[in-house]
Short mmCIF file of C-alpha atoms and ligand atoms in Angstrom, two decimals:
data_model
loop_
_atom_site.label_atom_id
_atom_site.label_comp_id
_atom_site.label_asym_id
_atom_site.label_seq_id
_atom_site.Cartn_x
_atom_site.Cartn_y
_atom_site.Cartn_z
CA MET A 1 1.29 5.07 33.30
CA GLN A 2 2.96 2.99 36.02
CA LEU A 3 6.33 1.90 34.69
CA PRO A 4 8.36 -0.81 36.44
CA ALA A 5 11.33 0.58 38.43
CA LYS A 6 13.64 -1.63 36.40
CA PHE A 7 12.38 -0.03 33.19
CA ILE A 8 13.06 3.46 34.53
CA ASN A 9 16.49 2.47 35.82
CA ARG A 10 17.55 1.04 32.51
CA TYR A 11 16.44 3.89 30.32
CA GLN A 12 17.03 7.03 32.30
CA LYS A 13 20.72 6.29 31.83
CA PHE A 14 20.65 7.03 28.13
CA ILE A 15 17.30 8.29 26.82
CA PRO A 16 17.79 12.04 26.45
CA ASP A 17 15.36 14.44 28.12
CA PHE A 18 13.94 11.60 30.18
CA ASP A 19 11.13 13.52 31.94
CA ARG A 20 9.71 14.66 28.64
CA PHE A 21 10.04 11.08 27.36
CA LEU A 22 7.93 9.83 30.29
CA LYS A 23 5.35 12.55 29.78
CA THR A 24 5.07 11.70 26.09
CA LEU A 25 4.38 8.04 26.90
CA ASP A 26 1.28 9.23 28.73
CA THR A 27 -0.01 11.23 25.76
CA PRO A 28 -2.16 9.13 23.43
CA LEU A 29 -1.23 8.98 19.77
CA ARG A 30 -3.51 10.22 17.03
CA SER A 31 -4.05 7.94 14.03
CA VAL A 32 -1.90 8.38 10.97
CA ILE A 33 -3.06 7.41 7.49
CA ARG A 34 -1.09 6.54 4.40
CA ILE A 35 -2.53 7.25 0.95
CA ASN A 36 -2.66 4.17 -1.31
CA THR A 37 -1.28 5.29 -4.64
CA LEU A 38 -1.96 1.86 -6.16
CA LYS A 39 -5.65 2.82 -6.17
CA GLY A 40 -5.56 6.44 -7.29
CA GLU A 41 -3.73 9.73 -7.46
CA LYS A 42 -2.89 11.35 -4.13
CA GLU A 43 -4.82 14.55 -4.90
CA GLU A 44 -7.87 12.62 -6.07
CA ILE A 45 -7.94 10.62 -2.79
CA LEU A 46 -7.29 13.67 -0.60
CA ARG A 47 -10.29 15.35 -2.21
CA LEU A 48 -12.53 12.64 -0.73
CA LEU A 49 -11.11 13.30 2.75
CA SER A 50 -12.27 16.90 2.98
CA ASP A 51 -13.73 16.41 6.49
CA PHE A 52 -10.42 15.00 7.83
CA LYS A 53 -8.16 17.52 9.60
CA LEU A 54 -4.84 16.36 8.23
CA GLU A 55 -1.32 17.28 9.27
CA PRO A 56 1.46 16.13 6.93
CA ILE A 57 4.15 13.76 8.24
CA PRO A 58 7.40 15.44 7.18
CA TRP A 59 9.31 12.29 6.22
CA TYR A 60 6.66 10.79 3.95
CA ASP A 61 4.65 12.82 1.50
CA LEU A 62 1.85 10.22 1.45
CA ALA A 63 1.26 10.21 5.22
CA TYR A 64 -0.92 12.44 7.39
CA ARG A 65 -1.79 12.58 11.06
CA VAL A 66 -5.58 12.81 11.57
CA LYS A 67 -6.20 15.63 14.03
CA ASN A 68 -9.97 15.24 14.47
CA ASN A 69 -11.99 12.29 15.76
CA ILE A 70 -12.97 10.14 12.82
CA GLN A 71 -13.92 6.46 12.91
CA ILE A 72 -11.59 5.57 10.09
CA GLY A 73 -12.56 1.89 9.99
CA ASN A 74 -16.18 2.83 9.19
CA ARG A 75 -15.31 5.05 6.26
CA LEU A 76 -15.94 4.39 2.60
CA GLU A 77 -12.36 5.42 1.80
CA TYR A 78 -11.15 2.67 4.13
CA PHE A 79 -13.47 0.10 2.52
CA LEU A 80 -12.10 1.14 -0.87
CA GLY A 81 -8.53 0.61 0.35
CA LEU A 82 -7.64 4.20 -0.50
CA ILE A 83 -6.15 4.79 2.95
CA TYR A 84 -4.19 2.59 5.33
CA VAL A 85 -3.84 3.30 9.05
CA GLN A 86 -0.22 3.00 10.13
CA GLU A 87 1.86 4.71 12.80
CA ALA A 88 4.20 7.35 11.36
CA ALA A 89 7.37 5.75 12.80
CA SER A 90 6.40 2.40 11.31
CA MET A 91 6.67 3.97 7.84
CA ILE A 92 10.38 4.67 8.37
CA PRO A 93 11.88 1.18 7.79
CA PRO A 94 10.42 0.85 4.24
CA LEU A 95 11.60 4.39 3.42
CA VAL A 96 15.12 3.47 4.51
CA LEU A 97 14.89 0.19 2.58
CA ASP A 98 13.98 2.23 -0.53
CA PRO A 99 12.71 -0.66 -2.70
CA GLN A 100 12.70 -0.03 -6.45
CA PRO A 101 10.17 -1.18 -9.08
CA GLY A 102 10.99 -4.61 -10.49
CA GLU A 103 13.19 -5.75 -7.60
CA LYS A 104 12.94 -8.87 -5.45
CA VAL A 105 12.21 -7.97 -1.83
CA LEU A 106 11.82 -10.15 1.25
CA ASP A 107 9.70 -9.01 4.20
CA LEU A 108 10.77 -11.70 6.64
CA THR A 109 8.25 -11.02 9.45
CA ALA A 110 5.46 -9.32 7.57
CA ALA A 111 2.09 -9.72 9.32
CA PRO A 112 -0.22 -7.81 9.44
CA GLY A 113 1.36 -6.14 6.42
CA SER A 114 1.66 -2.42 7.14
CA LYS A 115 5.15 -2.35 5.74
CA THR A 116 4.43 -4.94 3.03
CA THR A 117 1.68 -2.78 1.56
CA GLN A 118 3.83 0.34 1.80
CA ILE A 119 6.61 -1.48 -0.06
CA ALA A 120 4.09 -2.63 -2.71
CA SER A 121 3.20 1.02 -3.31
CA MET A 122 6.83 2.07 -3.48
CA MET A 123 7.43 -0.65 -6.10
CA LYS A 124 4.31 0.38 -8.04
CA ASN A 125 2.94 -3.17 -7.89
CA THR A 126 5.85 -4.58 -9.93
CA GLY A 127 8.57 -7.10 -9.11
CA LEU A 128 8.23 -9.43 -6.16
CA ILE A 129 7.69 -9.10 -2.42
CA VAL A 130 7.85 -12.31 -0.44
CA ALA A 131 5.83 -11.52 2.70
CA ASN A 132 6.56 -14.19 5.26
CA ASP A 133 5.30 -14.78 8.78
CA VAL A 134 5.40 -17.74 11.12
CA ASN A 135 2.00 -17.05 12.69
CA ARG A 136 -0.99 -18.33 10.69
CA LYS A 137 -3.50 -16.25 12.57
CA ARG A 138 -1.59 -13.07 11.82
CA ILE A 139 -1.23 -14.17 8.19
CA ARG A 140 -5.01 -14.00 7.91
CA ALA A 141 -4.83 -10.29 8.72
CA LEU A 142 -1.94 -9.92 6.27
CA LEU A 143 -4.02 -11.48 3.47
CA THR A 144 -7.02 -9.25 4.23
CA ASN A 145 -4.82 -6.18 4.10
CA ILE A 146 -3.15 -7.22 0.85
CA GLU A 147 -6.57 -7.81 -0.76
CA ARG A 148 -8.06 -4.52 0.37
CA TYR A 149 -4.91 -2.66 -0.62
CA GLY A 150 -4.72 -4.26 -4.09
CA ALA A 151 -1.09 -5.36 -3.74
CA LEU A 152 -0.40 -7.59 -6.75
CA ASN A 153 3.32 -8.17 -6.32
CA VAL A 154 3.09 -10.00 -2.99
CA VAL A 155 3.60 -13.72 -2.41
CA VAL A 156 2.62 -14.78 1.10
CA THR A 157 4.58 -17.58 2.77
CA ASN A 158 4.35 -19.22 6.18
CA LYS A 159 7.84 -20.34 7.21
CA ARG A 160 10.06 -19.88 10.20
CA GLY A 161 12.08 -16.84 9.22
CA GLU A 162 15.22 -18.50 10.56
CA ARG A 163 15.11 -21.00 7.67
CA ILE A 164 14.61 -18.68 4.69
CA GLY A 165 18.28 -17.69 4.36
CA GLU A 166 19.27 -21.30 3.88
CA PHE A 167 16.40 -21.95 1.41
CA LEU A 168 17.14 -18.89 -0.74
CA PRO A 169 20.71 -17.71 -0.20
CA GLY A 170 21.67 -14.52 -2.07
CA TYR A 171 18.24 -14.27 -3.71
CA PHE A 172 16.84 -10.86 -2.73
CA ASP A 173 17.82 -7.30 -3.72
CA ARG A 174 16.45 -5.99 -0.44
CA VAL A 175 15.33 -7.55 2.81
CA LEU A 176 13.30 -6.05 5.64
CA LEU A 177 13.45 -7.61 9.09
CA ASP A 178 10.89 -5.77 11.21
CA ALA A 179 11.59 -8.07 14.08
CA PRO A 180 9.29 -9.44 16.78
CA CYS A 181 10.37 -7.60 19.92
CA SER A 182 9.43 -6.67 23.47
CA LEU A 183 7.21 -3.84 22.11
CA GLU A 184 8.42 -1.15 24.51
CA GLY A 185 8.17 1.48 21.81
CA MET A 186 4.44 0.79 21.45
CA LEU A 187 3.57 1.88 25.00
CA ARG A 188 1.71 4.95 23.78
CA LYS A 189 -0.58 2.87 21.64
CA ASN A 190 -1.06 0.01 23.96
CA ASP A 191 -0.02 -0.16 27.60
CA HIS A 192 -0.63 -3.93 27.61
CA ALA A 193 2.84 -3.94 26.09
CA LEU A 194 4.04 -3.51 29.67
CA THR A 195 2.25 -6.46 31.22
CA ARG A 196 4.68 -8.85 29.56
CA TRP A 197 7.72 -6.65 30.13
CA SER A 198 10.71 -8.31 31.79
CA GLU A 199 14.43 -8.41 31.27
CA SER A 200 14.30 -12.13 30.62
CA ASN A 201 11.75 -11.51 27.87
CA ILE A 202 14.16 -8.98 26.35
CA LEU A 203 16.96 -11.54 26.34
CA ARG A 204 14.71 -14.17 24.79
CA SER A 205 13.71 -11.74 22.03
CA SER A 206 17.35 -10.88 21.43
CA MET A 207 18.25 -14.51 20.72
CA ILE A 208 15.43 -14.90 18.19
CA GLN A 209 16.36 -11.61 16.54
CA LYS A 210 19.98 -12.68 16.11
CA SER A 211 19.03 -15.83 14.25
CA LEU A 212 16.39 -14.01 12.17
CA LEU A 213 18.94 -11.36 11.22
CA ALA A 214 21.51 -14.00 10.24
CA SER A 215 18.90 -15.60 7.99
CA ALA A 216 17.88 -12.23 6.51
CA PHE A 217 21.50 -11.42 5.70
CA LYS A 218 22.02 -14.81 4.08
CA ALA A 219 18.99 -14.29 1.84
CA LEU A 220 20.42 -10.97 0.60
CA LYS A 221 22.30 -10.58 -2.71
CA PRO A 222 25.79 -9.09 -2.68
CA GLU A 223 25.37 -5.28 -2.93
CA GLY A 224 21.90 -5.72 -1.44
CA ILE A 225 20.34 -3.67 1.35
CA LEU A 226 18.91 -5.11 4.57
CA VAL A 227 16.92 -3.02 7.04
CA TYR A 228 16.63 -4.23 10.61
CA SER A 229 13.99 -2.51 12.74
CA THR A 230 12.32 -2.97 16.10
CA CYS A 231 9.84 -0.99 18.15
CA THR A 232 11.76 -1.32 21.39
CA PHE A 233 14.36 0.67 23.34
CA ALA A 234 16.25 -2.34 24.68
CA PRO A 235 19.91 -2.31 23.54
CA GLU A 236 19.93 -6.12 23.78
CA GLU A 237 17.36 -6.21 20.94
CA ASN A 238 18.90 -3.39 18.91
CA GLU A 239 22.62 -2.59 19.04
CA ALA A 240 23.56 -6.04 20.39
CA VAL A 241 21.75 -7.82 17.54
CA VAL A 242 23.33 -5.66 14.83
CA SER A 243 26.74 -5.88 16.49
CA PHE A 244 26.47 -9.68 16.51
CA LEU A 245 25.77 -9.69 12.75
CA LEU A 246 28.70 -7.34 12.03
CA GLU A 247 31.09 -9.47 14.06
CA GLN A 248 30.01 -12.66 12.30
CA ASN A 249 30.04 -11.15 8.79
CA PRO A 250 32.95 -8.99 7.69
CA ASN A 251 31.03 -8.29 4.46
CA ALA A 252 28.27 -6.49 6.41
CA SER A 253 28.47 -2.74 7.01
CA ILE A 254 26.12 -0.04 8.25
CA GLU A 255 25.01 2.89 6.13
CA PRO A 256 23.76 6.00 7.91
CA PHE A 257 20.50 7.56 6.73
CA THR A 258 18.49 10.73 7.19
CA LEU A 259 14.86 11.48 6.41
CA PRO A 260 13.36 14.97 6.11
CA GLY A 261 12.16 16.34 9.45
CA LEU A 262 12.95 13.15 11.38
CA ILE A 263 14.97 13.55 14.58
CA THR A 264 17.11 10.52 15.34
CA HIS A 265 19.78 9.69 17.90
CA PRO A 266 22.87 7.60 17.25
CA ALA A 267 22.91 4.19 18.86
CA LEU A 268 24.81 3.24 22.00
CA THR A 269 28.38 1.98 21.82
CA LEU A 270 28.39 0.37 25.24
CA TRP A 271 25.71 -1.29 27.36
CA GLN A 272 26.14 -3.12 30.65
CA ARG A 273 29.85 -3.65 30.08
CA THR A 274 29.40 -4.91 26.52
CA ARG A 275 31.15 -2.83 23.89
CA PHE A 276 29.47 -3.00 20.48
CA HIS A 277 31.04 -3.11 17.01
CA PRO A 278 32.00 0.51 16.16
CA ASP A 279 29.81 0.57 13.03
CA VAL A 280 26.72 0.24 15.25
CA LEU A 281 27.06 3.95 15.98
CA LYS A 282 25.65 4.59 12.49
CA THR A 283 22.28 3.00 13.32
CA SER A 284 19.42 5.19 14.55
CA ARG A 285 17.23 5.41 17.63
CA ILE A 286 13.90 7.16 17.20
CA TYR A 287 12.27 8.40 20.40
CA PRO A 288 8.58 9.18 20.92
CA HIS A 289 9.18 12.65 22.38
CA ASP A 290 11.29 13.85 19.44
CA ASN A 291 8.83 13.21 16.63
CA ASN A 292 5.52 12.54 18.41
CA THR A 293 5.52 8.90 17.32
CA GLU A 294 6.09 5.46 18.74
CA GLY A 295 9.69 4.48 19.53
CA PHE A 296 11.76 2.69 16.87
CA PHE A 297 15.25 1.45 16.13
CA VAL A 298 16.43 1.26 12.53
CA ALA A 299 19.66 -0.10 11.01
CA LYS A 300 20.49 0.01 7.29
CA ILE A 301 22.90 -2.80 6.48
CA LYS A 302 24.78 -3.32 3.23
CA LYS A 303 26.28 -6.57 2.01
CA ALA A 304 29.62 -6.22 0.24
CA VAL A 305 30.46 -8.41 -2.76
CA LYS A 306 33.12 -10.33 -0.81
CA MET B 1 -8.48 -17.57 -18.91
CA GLU B 2 -9.29 -16.33 -22.40
CA GLN B 3 -12.92 -16.96 -21.61
CA PHE B 4 -12.70 -14.96 -18.40
CA LEU B 5 -11.07 -11.97 -20.10
CA LYS B 6 -13.76 -12.16 -22.76
CA HIS B 7 -16.36 -12.07 -20.00
CA LEU B 8 -14.80 -8.85 -18.66
CA ALA B 9 -14.69 -7.35 -22.13
CA ASP B 10 -18.25 -8.38 -23.09
CA ASN B 11 -19.96 -7.40 -19.85
CA PHE B 12 -18.04 -4.35 -18.71
CA ALA B 13 -15.97 -3.34 -21.76
CA ILE B 14 -12.77 -3.78 -19.73
CA ASN B 15 -9.99 -3.89 -22.30
CA PRO B 16 -7.83 -7.02 -21.67
CA GLU B 17 -4.79 -5.01 -22.81
CA LEU B 18 -5.00 -3.07 -19.54
CA LEU B 19 -4.21 -6.24 -17.61
CA LYS B 20 -1.30 -7.27 -19.81
CA ASP B 21 1.36 -6.32 -17.24
CA PHE B 22 -0.07 -8.89 -14.84
CA LYS B 23 -0.54 -12.61 -14.85
CA ILE B 24 -3.77 -14.43 -14.01
CA LEU B 25 -3.36 -17.94 -12.60
CA LYS B 26 -5.91 -20.51 -11.50
CA PHE B 27 -5.59 -22.27 -8.15
CA GLY B 28 -8.46 -24.65 -7.37
CA ASP B 29 -11.63 -22.91 -8.47
CA GLU B 30 -10.22 -19.42 -8.05
CA LEU B 31 -8.36 -17.03 -10.30
CA PHE B 32 -5.63 -14.84 -8.82
CA ILE B 33 -4.03 -11.80 -10.44
CA MET B 34 -0.41 -10.93 -9.70
CA SER B 35 2.76 -9.33 -11.01
CA LYS B 36 4.73 -11.40 -13.53
CA GLU B 37 7.57 -11.88 -11.05
CA ALA B 38 5.14 -13.09 -8.37
CA ALA B 39 3.73 -15.61 -10.86
CA ILE B 40 7.07 -17.32 -11.42
CA PHE B 41 8.08 -17.51 -7.75
CA LYS B 42 7.55 -21.13 -6.73
CA GLU B 43 9.78 -21.48 -3.65
CA LEU B 44 8.67 -21.73 0.01
CA LYS B 45 5.22 -23.23 -0.81
CA PRO B 46 3.35 -19.92 -1.26
CA MET B 47 -0.01 -19.57 0.50
CA GLN B 48 -1.21 -16.88 -1.90
CA ARG B 49 0.15 -14.87 -4.80
CA GLY B 50 -1.33 -11.49 -5.66
CA ILE B 51 -5.04 -11.04 -4.96
CA ARG B 52 -8.23 -12.97 -5.66
CA MET B 53 -9.66 -12.08 -9.07
CA ALA B 54 -12.68 -14.35 -9.36
CA LYS B 55 -14.26 -17.63 -8.47
CA VAL B 56 -14.96 -19.76 -11.53
CA PHE B 57 -17.88 -22.11 -12.01
CA LYS B 58 -18.67 -24.37 -14.91
CA HIS B 59 -20.47 -21.77 -17.01
CA SER B 60 -19.87 -18.55 -15.15
CA SER B 61 -17.54 -16.70 -12.83
CA LYS B 62 -17.90 -14.38 -9.87
CA LEU B 63 -15.56 -11.40 -9.70
CA SER B 64 -14.02 -10.56 -6.34
CA THR B 65 -14.60 -7.22 -4.64
CA SER B 66 -10.83 -6.70 -4.28
CA SER B 67 -10.18 -7.04 -8.00
CA ILE B 68 -13.15 -4.85 -8.95
CA GLN B 69 -11.88 -2.16 -6.58
CA LEU B 70 -8.59 -2.26 -8.48
CA PHE B 71 -9.70 -2.72 -12.08
CA GLY B 72 -13.35 -1.62 -12.07
CA LYS B 73 -12.31 1.90 -12.94
CA PHE B 74 -11.44 0.64 -16.44
CA ALA B 75 -15.02 -0.50 -17.08
CA LYS B 76 -16.87 1.34 -19.83
CA LYS B 77 -20.33 -0.19 -19.60
CA ASN B 78 -22.87 -1.59 -17.15
CA ILE B 79 -21.77 0.86 -14.48
CA ILE B 80 -23.96 2.36 -11.79
CA GLN B 81 -22.75 5.56 -10.21
CA LEU B 82 -23.78 6.26 -6.59
CA ASP B 83 -23.61 9.31 -4.35
CA TYR B 84 -21.79 9.16 -0.98
CA ASP B 85 -24.73 8.01 1.14
CA GLU B 86 -25.81 5.37 -1.35
CA ALA B 87 -22.20 4.19 -1.72
CA LEU B 88 -21.89 3.83 2.04
CA ARG B 89 -25.03 1.70 2.23
CA PHE B 90 -23.86 -0.40 -0.69
CA ALA B 91 -20.50 -0.97 1.06
CA GLN B 92 -22.43 -1.97 4.19
CA GLY B 93 -24.11 -4.69 2.15
CA PHE B 94 -27.62 -3.25 1.80
CA GLU B 95 -30.03 -3.36 -1.11
CA LEU B 96 -30.73 0.08 -2.55
CA VAL B 97 -33.74 1.45 -4.36
CA LEU B 98 -32.22 3.81 -6.88
CA ARG B 99 -33.69 7.29 -7.14
CA SER B 100 -33.29 7.45 -10.87
CA GLN B 101 -33.28 4.58 -13.31
CA PRO B 102 -29.90 4.27 -14.97
CA SER B 103 -30.10 4.24 -18.74
CA GLU B 104 -28.13 1.90 -21.00
CA ILE B 105 -27.89 -0.80 -18.34
CA VAL B 106 -28.59 -4.42 -18.95
CA GLU B 107 -30.25 -5.90 -15.89
CA GLY B 108 -27.94 -8.26 -14.01
CA LEU B 109 -24.38 -7.79 -12.80
CA VAL B 110 -23.08 -4.23 -12.78
CA ILE B 111 -19.98 -2.43 -11.56
CA VAL B 112 -20.87 0.04 -8.85
CA LYS B 113 -18.87 3.24 -8.51
CA TYR B 114 -18.51 6.23 -6.25
CA CYS B 115 -16.72 9.12 -8.00
CA GLU B 116 -14.01 7.40 -10.06
CA PHE B 117 -13.59 4.52 -7.61
CA ALA B 118 -15.23 1.12 -8.04
CA LEU B 119 -16.89 -0.27 -4.90
CA GLY B 120 -17.72 -3.76 -6.10
CA ILE B 121 -20.26 -5.77 -8.02
CA GLY B 122 -24.00 -5.35 -7.65
CA ASN B 123 -27.04 -7.06 -9.05
CA TYR B 124 -29.39 -4.60 -10.72
CA LYS B 125 -33.04 -5.39 -11.37
CA GLU B 126 -36.13 -3.19 -11.77
CA GLY B 127 -34.66 -0.14 -10.07
CA LYS B 128 -33.15 -2.12 -7.21
CA LEU B 129 -29.45 -2.64 -6.64
CA LYS B 130 -28.35 -5.54 -4.49
CA SER B 131 -24.83 -5.41 -3.04
CA ARG B 132 -22.68 -8.45 -3.80
CA VAL B 133 -19.95 -7.43 -1.38
CA PRO B 134 -19.27 -10.59 0.64
CA ARG B 135 -20.23 -10.51 4.29
CA SER B 136 -16.59 -10.83 5.35
CA GLN B 137 -15.75 -7.61 3.52
CA VAL B 138 -18.75 -5.37 4.21
CA LEU B 139 -18.14 -2.10 5.96
CA ARG B 140 -19.11 -1.98 9.64
CA THR B 141 -22.05 0.28 10.47
C1 LIG C 401 6.70 -6.47 14.66
S1 LIG C 401 5.69 -7.69 13.98
C2 LIG C 401 5.75 -7.33 12.24
C3 LIG C 401 4.90 -6.17 11.80
C4 LIG C 401 4.85 -6.02 10.31
N1 LIG C 401 6.17 -5.92 9.74
C5 LIG C 401 4.02 -4.82 9.88
O1 LIG C 401 4.61 -3.75 9.61
O2 LIG C 401 2.80 -4.93 9.79
C6 LIG C 401 6.65 -9.14 14.07
C7 LIG C 401 6.09 -10.37 13.38
O3 LIG C 401 7.09 -11.40 13.44
C8 LIG C 401 6.41 -12.64 13.41
N2 LIG C 401 7.40 -13.65 13.86
C9 LIG C 401 7.78 -13.94 15.12
N3 LIG C 401 8.72 -14.92 15.10
C10 LIG C 401 8.94 -15.24 13.81
C11 LIG C 401 9.78 -16.18 13.15
N4 LIG C 401 10.59 -16.96 13.84
N5 LIG C 401 9.72 -16.27 11.79
C12 LIG C 401 8.88 -15.48 11.09
N6 LIG C 401 8.05 -14.58 11.67
C13 LIG C 401 8.08 -14.46 13.01
C14 LIG C 401 5.23 -12.41 14.32
O4 LIG C 401 4.22 -13.36 14.05
C15 LIG C 401 4.84 -10.98 13.99
O5 LIG C 401 3.81 -10.97 13.03
#
């Protein structure tokens, strides 16, 4: 893969084991499936997949990497909504969010619904998930996925995420902002991600993310949990966005997290002469070469009562 | 609504009690099934709540594939059980000639299953089973 010199210059400064990182970007990813427990017991569904060579994903007991070549989209199990194809790193933000049955959850940028459907399973189809997205075309895919998955606790809305905090302040127990980003972390899946890569695009994304995160935080109840995630390596879209929220809101703090078998790296404290809020160090960077996944950034944010 | 639940009970012996944790609401000519909390959420002009349950006409209704795949497993009558290859062809939208005639089946709409999982609704007549999976949902071949 031909990476722009600017990309290399930026990231070799802080991505550990950089040569292995570059090599990993050139290795294609195998599909990962998630078992839909809203439709049946895990064992019962696994029994139908006897010709799949499955390798468990350590951090989620319902996820498996498919090691042989299977056209998953042509399978009966797919038609039945018993399995959902989703990258293993993309399952991390909902696990960190840890939604509970009966709660009110906001998925601010939800389409096409990988994380929405995972959250629906975690909540056992109870309570409420507001799955919002600004893009109508992508909402169509979200609706198809919700239908096939059998997610009954989802309400789909089509608003600018920036406005939801002011419409519903303090309403949700948990909020997920899986933000639109410059997609660098997806390079293994899709090298088109690079064709639009530029530093100005990163800065533009960062501005949108800051206002989406402010809205997400506003929509959160006191004592509530907000997870901010991106699939990019750019500090402007990760640490800088979280740092901005922490500086604006003294009642926001970061909680560290760990997941079984998942290797993470602490975030940066300094980037291009900008020093971030010290709490940012508790957020996590997830690199493709550590866990054989896409790249991700995840921050778990708590809102204090006052 | 009552009438619709009665239809499920009469035709497929699906006990309405099993759906009591959910709410069924009508929007236009369609019924949607959702969690109770999703049913009371009115903010932000929702585009959809829960999943499509059925389309209702003046004297009948047509169950959706999505809802049958979720609740069809509770059916106790008018069920046709298929093997893997038959199930695949059914999911692809084909008409099947069944190898053996199912007993205790009233000709007409049936719930079609593979193992314990419901695939959708079919129309059964004289040994033939026609898939009612809508074109937009059929499995690619
Ligand atoms: C990374 S994707 C979300 C993926 C999704 N969470 C999943 O797991 O399937 C980001 C989404 O944000 C949406 N988006 C972009 N700008 C937005 C805005 N201002 N308000 C709401 N959604 C927005 C995009 O349409 C896109 O679907």
